[in-house]
Structure formats: C-alpha cells, structure tokens
C-alpha cells in the first residue's frame, strides 16, 4: 500500500465524488418524475396509457443500462439528439431508474387497502380526491424504503457513465491507474468514497422514513 | 446520417456468438453466486465470530461499491499482487461474487424462516450440526427463496454487459466491434438491446417454469 500516493491524490477524488453526487441527485430527481408518470400510466383507465407504461417498464428493465446509455450517447446524434456526456448520463440513468421506480410506486399504491378507496367514494369524494387525499398520502409512507433501495442502486449505477467518459469517481480512478500503475490503492480510495455516499444516503432515507411514519 | 438497419443482418453470426458468450458468462456466474450465496449465508449465521465479522465486512464492501469498480479491482488490481486472470475469468468471478453477496442476504432470510422445530428434530434424530444445516435447513430455505434469487439472476444478466469494459467479447463488446467497422452505433446498440431483451424473456420464462415446479413438489 502506497499511503503517500493516496494522500496526494485524494483531493482530486473528492472533486470527482462531487460529480458522482450531482449525477446521482439529478438522475434520481428525473427518475422520480419518470416513476410518477409511469405509475400514473400503468394505473390509468385508458388502455393506451397502460400499454405505454408497461412497455416502458418492460423494455428498460429488460435491457442493460450500459446499452441504454450507449444508444443515447453514441446513437443519439444519428437521430438528431446531440448531448454532452454528463447530460446523456443524467438522462440515461434517470430514465433507467424511472422504470424501477414506476414499479415501486405502483406497488405502494396498490398496497393501500381497497376498503379505503371504497369508503372515500361512498363518502362522495371524486376519483381524483380519493387519489390525492386518501390513497397517495398512505402510499407515500409505504414507498419511501423501497425507493431508498432504488436510490442506493442508482448511486452505484452512476459508475456506468465512466464508460461514456464522464469524469466522475470511477473514471478518475481509472485515469489515475493509467498514470500511477497502482490499481489497488486507487480503487480502494474510490470504493471508500462510494461507501460513505451510500451510507449517508441510507441514513438520510431512514430519517425521512421515521419522520413520516405514524407513531 | 440517417438510420440504416440493413447493415445489422450482415453481423448476425457475430451477434449470435456474442449472445452465446453472454449466456455462458451469465450461467457460470449464476452458479458461483448461488453456491457462494449459500456458503456466505451459512457462515454469516452459524460461523464462529472470528469468521463472521470479516465476512460481514466483506458483504458490506461488496454491497456498498459499484460492480464496475469491483470488476476493475479484480481484473487490474490483482495483477498488482501477481495474479493475472484472463478477462472473462475475472468477469465471471466479479459478477459471481457480487451477486453471491446479494443472494446471501436473501438466503439468510430464508434460513431464518425455516421452522425451529426442524433444527431441533434433526438434532434429536442424531444428525450433527453440519448435517442438519446441509441436509435439512438449507434445502428448505433455498426452496422458499427461489423467486427473489431469480430476480437477482435477471439483474445479473443485464449487469453482465459491464464485463465488456474489461475486454470480454460478449454481446456488448461484439456490437462495439461491429460499430467500429460500420460507424453505425444506433443500429448496433439497438440490435444488442433486442438480443438482451430476447435472452431476458427466455430467462424469465425458465424461471417461471422452475418456480411452478417447485411449488408442485411442496
């Protein structure tokens, strides 16, 4: 182990970690939006929307995220979509995790007791009111933990964008291996930073979960 | 540059071979992840504290870092300490270990769900502790957790695309090679996505068959 080297390069790794965090945050926000839309489509009364929702989930979950990123970044220009690597990364990762979040959100909404819906409708609430005032507040509590699992996977998933040359943590580790020939040290350093990010995020999700539970 | 999918059929043989490699890598790492998962679960639950804690740290590290990083570490990092693995062996080991840790979590839950009376009954009948675990507890535990392990297998198939980055010529790298000949990334990545999707459909179909067979024999 070359500790001097680690001490010399760690500031650059922290800078790269910032990019990883940005990627994770932006793509998670996009993923939540895609997930909400997807869940809405999958639970819709219109069969066209249901089909679109199901197709989105099936195609995205049935193919590797790496291939999706490649189609977007390398294939995009052919169909007139020219993105820089970072934007392509955020967009690709967001759309990808959105499919998983669709299923998480749909599951939580379905898990709310049917009697709740029937009671609200009997009391004269419209379908929209039932959804926004009765079902969603209960479903939101159920979905926080599983969404936390999705986000955990997403943080690790950001490493994929190293393959489309976004200078984030994994890419930085690769680059320093090229110049120092010390793969072990570089990857341990990067791994440690990933673990810290995931640990902190996990604690944050647990904290939110505790705040919204009914005691 | 417009789209022209007519170049894809010319590379049909290559893509087929790449798909077969992807399937082979998936199956090999699935075997490692399944038995490795059982081994890790048994050690985590029954092992002496001296072994248990290092294994828990091992799981924590593997669950807390990206698979891509682990693949790099195994492939490039082990060279540093004198172990030079061929890329596809490193890929299989990396995928296998990564998912073994995830499977172990599930199998631990399965083992804890096995009725305590089974353990006591087996010990009363004179089976040793190891025999009880191997012949009574684990077979029942594994049977109940086949569906979530199947989900991990689906994830493993998709993550096998990552081994292209360390130079294993499976489906993803095959399509990249075709792209470097034809300069048509969109067409070939879509073709690769279709191949993955088809393999995935086959995998999910087989998993459903396995699940229903297990339920009948219960």
Tab-separated table of C-alpha atoms in Angstrom:
chain	number	residue	atom	x	y	z
A	1	UNK	CA	0.000	0.000	0.000
A	2	UNK	CA	1.293	3.409	-1.018
A	3	UNK	CA	-0.221	5.765	1.552
A	4	UNK	CA	1.697	8.817	0.334
A	5	UNK	CA	0.144	8.418	-3.075
A	6	UNK	CA	-3.341	8.147	-1.569
A	7	UNK	CA	-2.756	11.345	0.417
A	8	UNK	CA	-1.554	13.089	-2.717
A	9	UNK	CA	-4.471	12.182	-4.984
A	10	UNK	CA	-7.432	12.155	-2.620
A	11	UNK	CA	-8.408	15.837	-3.223
A	12	UNK	CA	-8.957	15.002	-6.906
A	13	UNK	CA	-11.088	12.021	-5.915
A	14	UNK	CA	-13.222	14.234	-3.687
A	15	UNK	CA	-13.752	16.613	-6.594
A	16	UNK	CA	-14.822	13.666	-8.759
A	17	UNK	CA	-17.091	12.465	-5.956
A	18	UNK	CA	-18.902	15.776	-6.262
A	19	UNK	CA	-19.687	14.950	-9.893
A	20	UNK	CA	-20.908	11.493	-8.814
A	21	UNK	CA	-23.191	13.109	-6.242
A	22	UNK	CA	-24.508	15.571	-8.841
A	23	UNK	CA	-25.197	12.707	-11.241
A	24	UNK	CA	-26.956	10.727	-8.531
A	25	UNK	CA	-29.098	13.641	-7.345
A	26	UNK	CA	-30.123	14.880	-10.808
A	27	UNK	CA	-30.868	11.417	-12.177
A	28	UNK	CA	-32.808	10.478	-9.045
A	29	UNK	CA	-34.989	13.585	-9.426
A	30	UNK	CA	-35.573	12.723	-13.093
A	31	UNK	CA	-36.198	9.093	-12.104
A	32	UNK	CA	-38.809	10.104	-9.528
A	33	UNK	CA	-40.603	12.170	-12.186
A	34	UNK	CA	-40.458	9.288	-14.706
A	35	UNK	CA	-41.576	6.888	-11.984
A	36	UNK	CA	-44.571	9.027	-11.036
A	37	UNK	CA	-45.604	9.391	-14.690
A	38	UNK	CA	-45.022	5.692	-15.286
A	39	UNK	CA	-47.067	4.653	-12.264
A	40	UNK	CA	-49.838	7.036	-13.351
A	41	UNK	CA	-49.825	5.470	-16.826
A	42	UNK	CA	-49.771	1.908	-15.541
A	43	UNK	CA	-52.729	2.526	-13.228
A	44	UNK	CA	-54.645	4.583	-15.784
A	45	UNK	CA	-58.102	3.624	-17.011
A	46	UNK	CA	-57.012	4.192	-20.612
A	47	UNK	CA	-55.598	1.043	-22.165
A	48	UNK	CA	-53.224	3.032	-24.429
A	49	UNK	CA	-51.572	4.649	-21.413
A	50	UNK	CA	-51.428	1.304	-19.601
A	51	UNK	CA	-49.711	-0.236	-22.619
A	52	UNK	CA	-47.187	2.620	-22.874
A	53	UNK	CA	-46.405	2.325	-19.171
A	54	UNK	CA	-45.980	-1.438	-19.366
A	55	UNK	CA	-43.798	-1.183	-22.476
A	56	UNK	CA	-41.570	1.444	-20.810
A	57	UNK	CA	-41.030	-0.749	-17.767
A	58	UNK	CA	-40.523	-3.937	-19.768
A	59	UNK	CA	-38.051	-2.522	-22.307
A	60	UNK	CA	-35.978	-0.556	-19.804
A	61	UNK	CA	-35.865	-3.345	-17.236
A	62	UNK	CA	-35.231	-5.949	-19.932
A	63	UNK	CA	-32.060	-4.388	-21.347
A	64	UNK	CA	-28.756	-3.390	-19.697
A	65	UNK	CA	-28.392	0.196	-18.506
A	66	UNK	CA	-24.983	0.345	-20.196
A	67	UNK	CA	-26.567	-0.348	-23.605
A	68	UNK	CA	-29.223	2.313	-22.951
A	69	UNK	CA	-26.502	4.864	-22.195
A	70	UNK	CA	-24.622	3.881	-25.350
A	71	UNK	CA	-27.746	4.194	-27.520
A	72	UNK	CA	-28.389	7.655	-26.094
A	73	UNK	CA	-24.832	8.978	-26.205
A	74	UNK	CA	-23.323	7.319	-29.288
A	75	UNK	CA	-26.536	6.591	-31.218
A	76	UNK	CA	-28.326	9.833	-30.332
A	77	UNK	CA	-26.515	12.041	-32.886
A	78	UNK	CA	-27.764	9.759	-35.685
A	79	UNK	CA	-31.367	10.617	-34.836
A	80	UNK	CA	-30.612	14.262	-34.115
A	81	UNK	CA	-30.080	14.151	-30.340
A	82	UNK	CA	-26.688	15.652	-29.553
A	83	UNK	CA	-25.909	15.579	-25.849
A	84	UNK	CA	-22.730	16.123	-23.899
A	85	UNK	CA	-21.628	13.135	-21.829
A	86	UNK	CA	-22.875	14.477	-18.489
A	87	UNK	CA	-26.383	15.286	-19.786
A	88	UNK	CA	-26.579	11.935	-21.562
A	89	UNK	CA	-25.551	10.275	-18.300
A	90	UNK	CA	-28.199	12.078	-16.252
A	91	UNK	CA	-30.891	11.445	-18.863
A	92	UNK	CA	-29.979	7.776	-19.374
A	93	UNK	CA	-29.661	6.954	-15.686
A	94	UNK	CA	-32.848	8.883	-14.862
A	95	UNK	CA	-34.936	7.113	-17.491
A	96	UNK	CA	-33.461	3.793	-16.367
A	97	UNK	CA	-34.140	4.156	-12.653
A	98	UNK	CA	-37.561	5.645	-13.505
A	99	UNK	CA	-38.707	2.235	-14.772
A	100	UNK	CA	-37.781	0.604	-11.457
A	101	UNK	CA	-39.386	3.455	-9.514
A	102	UNK	CA	-42.552	3.056	-11.608
A	103	UNK	CA	-42.943	-0.438	-10.226
A	104	UNK	CA	-42.055	0.652	-6.689
A	105	UNK	CA	-44.669	3.417	-6.728
A	106	UNK	CA	-47.303	1.273	-8.415
A	107	UNK	CA	-46.726	-1.440	-5.808
A	108	UNK	CA	-47.153	1.034	-2.941
A	109	UNK	CA	-50.347	2.485	-4.423
A	110	UNK	CA	-51.839	-0.965	-4.952
A	111	UNK	CA	-50.859	-1.948	-1.412
A	112	UNK	CA	-53.206	0.655	0.080
A	113	UNK	CA	-56.292	-1.158	1.362
A	114	UNK	CA	-59.120	-1.259	-1.188
A	115	UNK	CA	-61.647	-0.502	1.568
A	116	UNK	CA	-60.098	2.967	1.869
A	117	UNK	CA	-60.991	3.741	-1.753
A	118	UNK	CA	-64.495	2.329	-1.412
A	119	UNK	CA	-65.142	4.290	1.781
A	120	UNK	CA	-63.935	7.562	0.229
A	121	UNK	CA	-66.090	7.048	-2.841
A	122	UNK	CA	-69.081	6.253	-0.635
A	123	UNK	CA	-68.473	9.496	1.252
A	124	UNK	CA	-68.848	11.336	-2.062
A	125	UNK	CA	-65.222	12.064	-2.950
A	126	UNK	CA	-64.337	12.144	-6.647
A	127	UNK	CA	-61.760	9.722	-8.066
A	128	UNK	CA	-59.104	12.469	-8.066
A	129	UNK	CA	-59.882	13.497	-4.489
A	130	UNK	CA	-59.708	9.863	-3.375
A	131	UNK	CA	-56.313	9.524	-5.006
A	132	UNK	CA	-54.742	12.733	-3.731
A	133	UNK	CA	-56.270	12.889	-0.262
A	134	UNK	CA	-56.626	9.258	0.775
A	135	UNK	CA	-54.533	6.863	-1.311
A	136	UNK	CA	-51.352	8.830	-2.100
A	137	UNK	CA	-50.650	10.046	1.458
A	138	UNK	CA	-50.772	6.441	2.639
A	139	UNK	CA	-48.869	5.079	-0.366
A	140	UNK	CA	-46.123	7.701	0.074
A	141	UNK	CA	-45.284	6.264	3.500
A	142	UNK	CA	-45.070	2.762	2.038
A	143	UNK	CA	-42.802	3.721	-0.847
A	144	UNK	CA	-40.006	5.551	0.985
A	145	UNK	CA	-37.980	2.465	1.973
A	146	UNK	CA	-38.209	0.691	-1.394
A	147	UNK	CA	-37.397	3.971	-3.174
A	148	UNK	CA	-34.360	4.167	-0.881
A	149	UNK	CA	-33.280	0.789	-2.241
A	150	UNK	CA	-33.696	2.143	-5.806
A	151	UNK	CA	-31.609	5.210	-4.932
A	152	UNK	CA	-28.905	3.042	-3.368
A	153	UNK	CA	-28.711	1.077	-6.634
A	154	UNK	CA	-28.671	4.336	-8.566
A	155	UNK	CA	-25.627	5.685	-6.713
A	156	UNK	CA	-23.688	2.577	-7.682
A	157	UNK	CA	-25.200	2.821	-11.175
A	158	UNK	CA	-23.578	6.225	-11.719
A	159	UNK	CA	-20.277	4.364	-12.172
A	160	UNK	CA	-21.575	3.279	-15.597
A	161	UNK	CA	-21.204	6.756	-17.058
A	162	UNK	CA	-17.436	6.314	-16.773
A	163	UNK	CA	-17.909	4.248	-19.940
A	164	UNK	CA	-19.143	7.340	-21.806
A	165	UNK	CA	-16.213	9.312	-20.350
A	166	UNK	CA	-17.928	11.471	-17.729
A	167	UNK	CA	-15.180	12.441	-15.286
A	168	UNK	CA	-16.731	11.042	-12.139
A	169	UNK	CA	-15.321	8.848	-9.397
A	170	UNK	CA	-14.811	5.599	-11.324
A	171	UNK	CA	-13.405	7.395	-14.378
A	172	UNK	CA	-10.992	9.338	-12.164
A	173	UNK	CA	-9.838	6.118	-10.521
A	174	UNK	CA	-9.240	4.624	-13.970
A	175	UNK	CA	-7.291	7.673	-15.094
A	176	UNK	CA	-5.019	7.663	-12.055
A	177	UNK	CA	-4.296	3.996	-12.597
A	178	UNK	CA	-3.107	4.909	-16.046
A	179	UNK	CA	-0.575	7.356	-14.632
A	180	UNK	CA	0.429	5.631	-11.362
A	181	UNK	CA	0.021	1.875	-12.053
A	182	UNK	CA	-1.463	1.415	-8.590
A	183	UNK	CA	-4.921	-0.039	-9.252
A	184	UNK	CA	-5.420	-1.396	-5.739
A	185	UNK	CA	-4.931	1.916	-3.938
A	186	UNK	CA	-6.994	3.905	-6.439
A	187	UNK	CA	-9.960	1.565	-6.373
A	188	UNK	CA	-9.931	1.223	-2.605
A	189	UNK	CA	-9.989	5.008	-2.327
A	190	UNK	CA	-12.870	5.292	-4.815
A	191	UNK	CA	-14.705	2.380	-3.150
A	192	UNK	CA	-14.386	4.019	0.235
A	193	UNK	CA	-15.923	7.257	-1.066
A	194	UNK	CA	-18.811	5.326	-2.665
A	195	UNK	CA	-19.445	3.566	0.643
A	196	UNK	CA	-19.532	6.862	2.505
A	197	UNK	CA	-22.003	8.352	-0.014
A	198	UNK	CA	-24.241	5.269	0.180
A	199	UNK	CA	-24.035	5.109	3.969
A	200	UNK	CA	-25.003	8.763	4.381
A	201	UNK	CA	-27.842	8.441	1.842
A	202	UNK	CA	-29.133	5.325	3.596
A	203	UNK	CA	-29.178	7.171	6.938
A	204	UNK	CA	-30.996	10.068	5.260
A	205	UNK	CA	-33.669	7.766	3.816
A	206	UNK	CA	-34.165	6.097	7.216
A	207	UNK	CA	-34.517	9.530	8.813
A	208	UNK	CA	-37.195	10.606	6.314
A	209	UNK	CA	-38.931	7.268	6.784
A	210	UNK	CA	-39.042	7.774	10.566
A	211	UNK	CA	-40.421	11.309	10.161
A	212	UNK	CA	-43.390	10.273	8.011
A	213	UNK	CA	-44.447	7.138	9.883
A	214	UNK	CA	-47.492	7.430	12.103
A	215	UNK	CA	-46.478	6.605	15.650
B	1	UNK	CA	-26.587	10.354	-41.219
B	2	UNK	CA	-29.901	8.533	-41.343
B	3	UNK	CA	-30.700	5.167	-39.902
B	4	UNK	CA	-29.994	2.061	-41.918
B	5	UNK	CA	-30.741	-1.213	-40.182
B	6	UNK	CA	-29.852	-3.254	-43.279
B	7	UNK	CA	-26.219	-3.480	-42.081
B	8	UNK	CA	-27.248	-5.380	-38.958
B	9	UNK	CA	-28.047	-8.774	-40.605
B	10	UNK	CA	-24.506	-8.885	-42.024
B	11	UNK	CA	-23.288	-9.239	-38.460
B	12	UNK	CA	-25.879	-11.833	-37.488
B	13	UNK	CA	-23.287	-14.556	-36.792
B	14	UNK	CA	-21.163	-12.254	-34.629
B	15	UNK	CA	-24.144	-11.064	-32.628
B	16	UNK	CA	-25.321	-14.653	-32.152
B	17	UNK	CA	-21.884	-15.683	-30.909
B	18	UNK	CA	-21.814	-12.651	-28.610
B	19	UNK	CA	-25.229	-13.630	-27.241
B	20	UNK	CA	-23.999	-17.156	-26.560
B	21	UNK	CA	-21.000	-15.736	-24.690
B	22	UNK	CA	-23.309	-13.524	-22.654
B	23	UNK	CA	-25.456	-16.543	-21.787
B	24	UNK	CA	-22.375	-18.600	-20.882
B	25	UNK	CA	-20.997	-15.836	-18.647
B	26	UNK	CA	-24.399	-15.428	-17.013
B	27	UNK	CA	-24.730	-19.170	-16.306
B	28	UNK	CA	-21.191	-19.529	-14.946
B	29	UNK	CA	-21.524	-16.546	-12.622
B	30	UNK	CA	-25.040	-17.659	-11.644
B	31	UNK	CA	-23.574	-20.947	-10.373
B	32	UNK	CA	-20.897	-19.093	-8.381
B	33	UNK	CA	-23.426	-16.609	-6.993
B	34	UNK	CA	-25.889	-19.354	-5.995
B	35	UNK	CA	-23.491	-21.655	-4.143
B	36	UNK	CA	-21.389	-18.747	-2.934
B	37	UNK	CA	-24.565	-17.162	-1.591
B	38	UNK	CA	-25.455	-20.324	0.339
B	39	UNK	CA	-21.928	-20.579	1.738
B	40	UNK	CA	-21.872	-16.915	2.786
B	41	UNK	CA	-25.318	-17.200	4.372
B	42	UNK	CA	-24.360	-20.286	6.406
B	43	UNK	CA	-21.123	-18.655	7.560
B	44	UNK	CA	-22.915	-15.418	8.435
B	45	UNK	CA	-25.488	-17.262	10.555
B	46	UNK	CA	-23.590	-20.236	12.029
B	47	UNK	CA	-19.900	-19.397	11.710
B	48	UNK	CA	-17.717	-18.531	14.740
B	49	UNK	CA	-17.472	-14.808	15.485
B	50	UNK	CA	-13.869	-14.745	14.278
B	51	UNK	CA	-15.058	-15.686	10.768
B	52	UNK	CA	-18.455	-13.996	10.922
B	53	UNK	CA	-17.192	-10.436	11.300
B	54	UNK	CA	-14.730	-10.459	8.392
B	55	UNK	CA	-17.485	-11.924	6.229
B	56	UNK	CA	-19.885	-9.222	7.288
B	57	UNK	CA	-17.298	-6.591	6.364
B	58	UNK	CA	-16.835	-8.359	3.026
B	59	UNK	CA	-20.575	-8.142	2.321
B	60	UNK	CA	-20.666	-4.508	3.367
B	61	UNK	CA	-17.875	-3.623	0.947
B	62	UNK	CA	-19.434	-5.564	-1.917
B	63	UNK	CA	-22.882	-4.053	-1.398
B	64	UNK	CA	-21.562	-0.525	-0.947
B	65	UNK	CA	-19.437	-0.173	-4.079
B	66	UNK	CA	-20.312	-0.289	-7.801
B	67	UNK	CA	-19.904	-3.570	-9.670
B	68	UNK	CA	-17.836	-1.789	-12.319
B	69	UNK	CA	-15.304	-0.790	-9.679
B	70	UNK	CA	-15.169	-4.359	-8.338
B	71	UNK	CA	-14.534	-5.713	-11.829
B	72	UNK	CA	-11.665	-3.255	-12.302
B	73	UNK	CA	-10.264	-4.183	-8.918
B	74	UNK	CA	-10.335	-7.912	-9.692
B	75	UNK	CA	-9.016	-7.563	-13.214
B	76	UNK	CA	-6.411	-4.794	-12.858
B	77	UNK	CA	-5.862	-4.815	-9.104
B	78	UNK	CA	-4.960	-8.491	-8.778
B	79	UNK	CA	-2.191	-8.062	-11.366
B	80	UNK	CA	-0.514	-5.776	-8.839
B	81	UNK	CA	-0.239	-8.661	-6.379
B	82	UNK	CA	0.875	-11.090	-9.081
B	83	UNK	CA	-2.420	-12.732	-10.058
B	84	UNK	CA	-3.042	-12.274	-13.774
B	85	UNK	CA	-6.508	-13.602	-14.641
B	86	UNK	CA	-7.891	-13.798	-18.185
B	87	UNK	CA	-10.567	-11.126	-18.655
B	88	UNK	CA	-13.508	-13.500	-18.869
B	89	UNK	CA	-12.430	-15.375	-15.723
B	90	UNK	CA	-12.114	-12.065	-13.869
B	91	UNK	CA	-15.539	-11.059	-15.195
B	92	UNK	CA	-17.198	-14.289	-14.078
B	93	UNK	CA	-15.577	-14.126	-10.643
B	94	UNK	CA	-16.558	-10.463	-10.230
B	95	UNK	CA	-20.169	-10.978	-11.263
B	96	UNK	CA	-20.371	-14.211	-9.241
B	97	UNK	CA	-19.041	-12.668	-6.022
B	98	UNK	CA	-21.120	-9.505	-6.361
B	99	UNK	CA	-24.361	-11.426	-6.697
B	100	UNK	CA	-23.307	-14.064	-4.148
B	101	UNK	CA	-23.394	-11.290	-1.566
B	102	UNK	CA	-26.885	-10.215	-2.645
B	103	UNK	CA	-28.088	-13.854	-2.737
B	104	UNK	CA	-26.601	-14.475	0.698
B	105	UNK	CA	-28.805	-11.745	2.158
B	106	UNK	CA	-31.900	-13.400	0.716
B	107	UNK	CA	-30.857	-16.932	1.726
B	108	UNK	CA	-30.188	-15.783	5.296
B	109	UNK	CA	-33.779	-14.597	5.485
B	110	UNK	CA	-34.890	-17.954	4.063
B	111	UNK	CA	-32.869	-19.905	6.637
B	112	UNK	CA	-34.343	-17.878	9.474
B	113	UNK	CA	-37.824	-18.572	8.130
B	114	UNK	CA	-37.337	-22.349	8.404
B	115	UNK	CA	-39.262	-23.664	11.411
B	116	UNK	CA	-37.078	-24.044	14.509
B	117	UNK	CA	-38.617	-27.462	15.134
B	118	UNK	CA	-36.867	-28.745	12.011
B	119	UNK	CA	-33.492	-27.979	13.541
B	120	UNK	CA	-34.401	-29.478	16.907
B	121	UNK	CA	-35.964	-32.550	15.287
B	122	UNK	CA	-32.905	-33.208	13.171
B	123	UNK	CA	-30.539	-32.834	16.145
B	124	UNK	CA	-32.738	-35.152	18.229
B	125	UNK	CA	-32.531	-37.784	15.482
B	126	UNK	CA	-28.749	-37.714	15.872
B	127	UNK	CA	-27.694	-35.574	12.906
B	128	UNK	CA	-24.618	-33.456	13.537
B	129	UNK	CA	-24.884	-29.686	13.354
B	130	UNK	CA	-23.280	-29.629	9.900
B	131	UNK	CA	-25.557	-32.407	8.629
B	132	UNK	CA	-28.603	-30.579	9.949
B	133	UNK	CA	-27.642	-27.413	8.114
B	134	UNK	CA	-26.672	-29.167	4.902
B	135	UNK	CA	-29.465	-31.732	4.613
B	136	UNK	CA	-32.414	-30.227	6.491
B	137	UNK	CA	-32.200	-26.450	6.793
B	138	UNK	CA	-30.577	-25.246	3.558
B	139	UNK	CA	-32.744	-27.310	1.132
B	140	UNK	CA	-35.916	-25.951	2.709
B	141	UNK	CA	-34.576	-22.402	2.905
B	142	UNK	CA	-33.427	-22.327	-0.719
B	143	UNK	CA	-36.780	-23.560	-1.949
B	144	UNK	CA	-38.637	-20.637	-0.384
B	145	UNK	CA	-36.246	-18.002	-1.730
B	146	UNK	CA	-36.065	-19.121	-5.372
B	147	UNK	CA	-38.254	-16.204	-6.662
B	148	UNK	CA	-36.073	-13.380	-5.252
B	149	UNK	CA	-32.921	-15.231	-6.324
B	150	UNK	CA	-34.469	-15.372	-9.798
B	151	UNK	CA	-34.823	-11.582	-9.720
B	152	UNK	CA	-31.118	-11.334	-8.945
B	153	UNK	CA	-30.421	-13.592	-11.903
B	154	UNK	CA	-32.283	-11.187	-14.198
B	155	UNK	CA	-30.183	-8.331	-12.786
B	156	UNK	CA	-27.047	-10.434	-13.303
B	157	UNK	CA	-27.871	-10.919	-16.985
B	158	UNK	CA	-28.094	-7.174	-17.515
B	159	UNK	CA	-25.015	-6.406	-15.426
B	160	UNK	CA	-23.033	-8.922	-17.470
B	161	UNK	CA	-22.831	-6.115	-20.069
B	162	UNK	CA	-20.293	-4.467	-17.747
B	163	UNK	CA	-17.643	-7.106	-18.373
B	164	UNK	CA	-17.283	-5.673	-21.894
B	165	UNK	CA	-15.410	-2.802	-20.225
B	166	UNK	CA	-12.588	-5.121	-19.120
B	167	UNK	CA	-12.442	-6.588	-22.631
B	168	UNK	CA	-14.607	-9.721	-22.587
B	169	UNK	CA	-16.006	-10.244	-26.101
B	170	UNK	CA	-19.643	-10.787	-25.160
B	171	UNK	CA	-22.722	-9.194	-26.706
B	172	UNK	CA	-21.921	-5.569	-25.815
B	173	UNK	CA	-18.312	-5.662	-26.945
B	174	UNK	CA	-19.311	-7.569	-30.090
B	175	UNK	CA	-21.696	-4.796	-31.056
B	176	UNK	CA	-18.972	-2.242	-30.319
B	177	UNK	CA	-16.622	-4.080	-32.665
B	178	UNK	CA	-19.314	-4.065	-35.367
B	179	UNK	CA	-19.743	-0.320	-34.773
B	180	UNK	CA	-16.036	0.336	-35.229
B	181	UNK	CA	-16.324	-1.324	-38.659
B	182	UNK	CA	-19.558	0.308	-39.789
B	183	UNK	CA	-19.778	3.586	-37.793
B	184	UNK	CA	-23.436	2.858	-37.044
B	185	UNK	CA	-23.769	2.988	-33.228
B	186	UNK	CA	-27.532	3.452	-33.039
B	187	UNK	CA	-28.373	0.414	-35.176
B	188	UNK	CA	-25.996	-1.972	-33.439
B	189	UNK	CA	-26.719	-0.883	-29.880
B	190	UNK	CA	-30.426	-1.282	-30.592
B	191	UNK	CA	-29.673	-4.712	-32.056
B	192	UNK	CA	-27.742	-5.618	-28.902
B	193	UNK	CA	-30.624	-4.337	-26.762
B	194	UNK	CA	-33.027	-6.565	-28.713
B	195	UNK	CA	-30.739	-9.579	-28.149
B	196	UNK	CA	-30.602	-8.848	-24.406
B	197	UNK	CA	-34.365	-8.445	-24.323
B	198	UNK	CA	-34.891	-11.814	-26.021
B	199	UNK	CA	-32.432	-13.575	-23.688
B	200	UNK	CA	-34.211	-11.900	-20.793
B	201	UNK	CA	-37.606	-13.184	-21.983
B	202	UNK	CA	-36.176	-16.703	-22.200
B	203	UNK	CA	-34.672	-16.395	-18.742
B	204	UNK	CA	-37.899	-15.146	-17.182
B	205	UNK	CA	-39.842	-17.945	-18.866
B	206	UNK	CA	-37.453	-20.585	-17.473
B	207	UNK	CA	-37.602	-19.010	-14.020
B	208	UNK	CA	-41.392	-19.214	-14.031
B	209	UNK	CA	-41.158	-22.881	-15.014
B	210	UNK	CA	-38.746	-23.593	-12.166
B	211	UNK	CA	-40.931	-21.721	-9.675
B	212	UNK	CA	-44.087	-23.600	-10.620
B	213	UNK	CA	-42.274	-26.955	-10.476
B	214	UNK	CA	-41.018	-26.211	-7.007
B	215	UNK	CA	-44.462	-25.268	-5.839
B	216	UNK	CA	-45.981	-28.544	-7.087
B	217	UNK	CA	-43.486	-30.660	-5.198
B	218	UNK	CA	-44.124	-28.868	-1.920
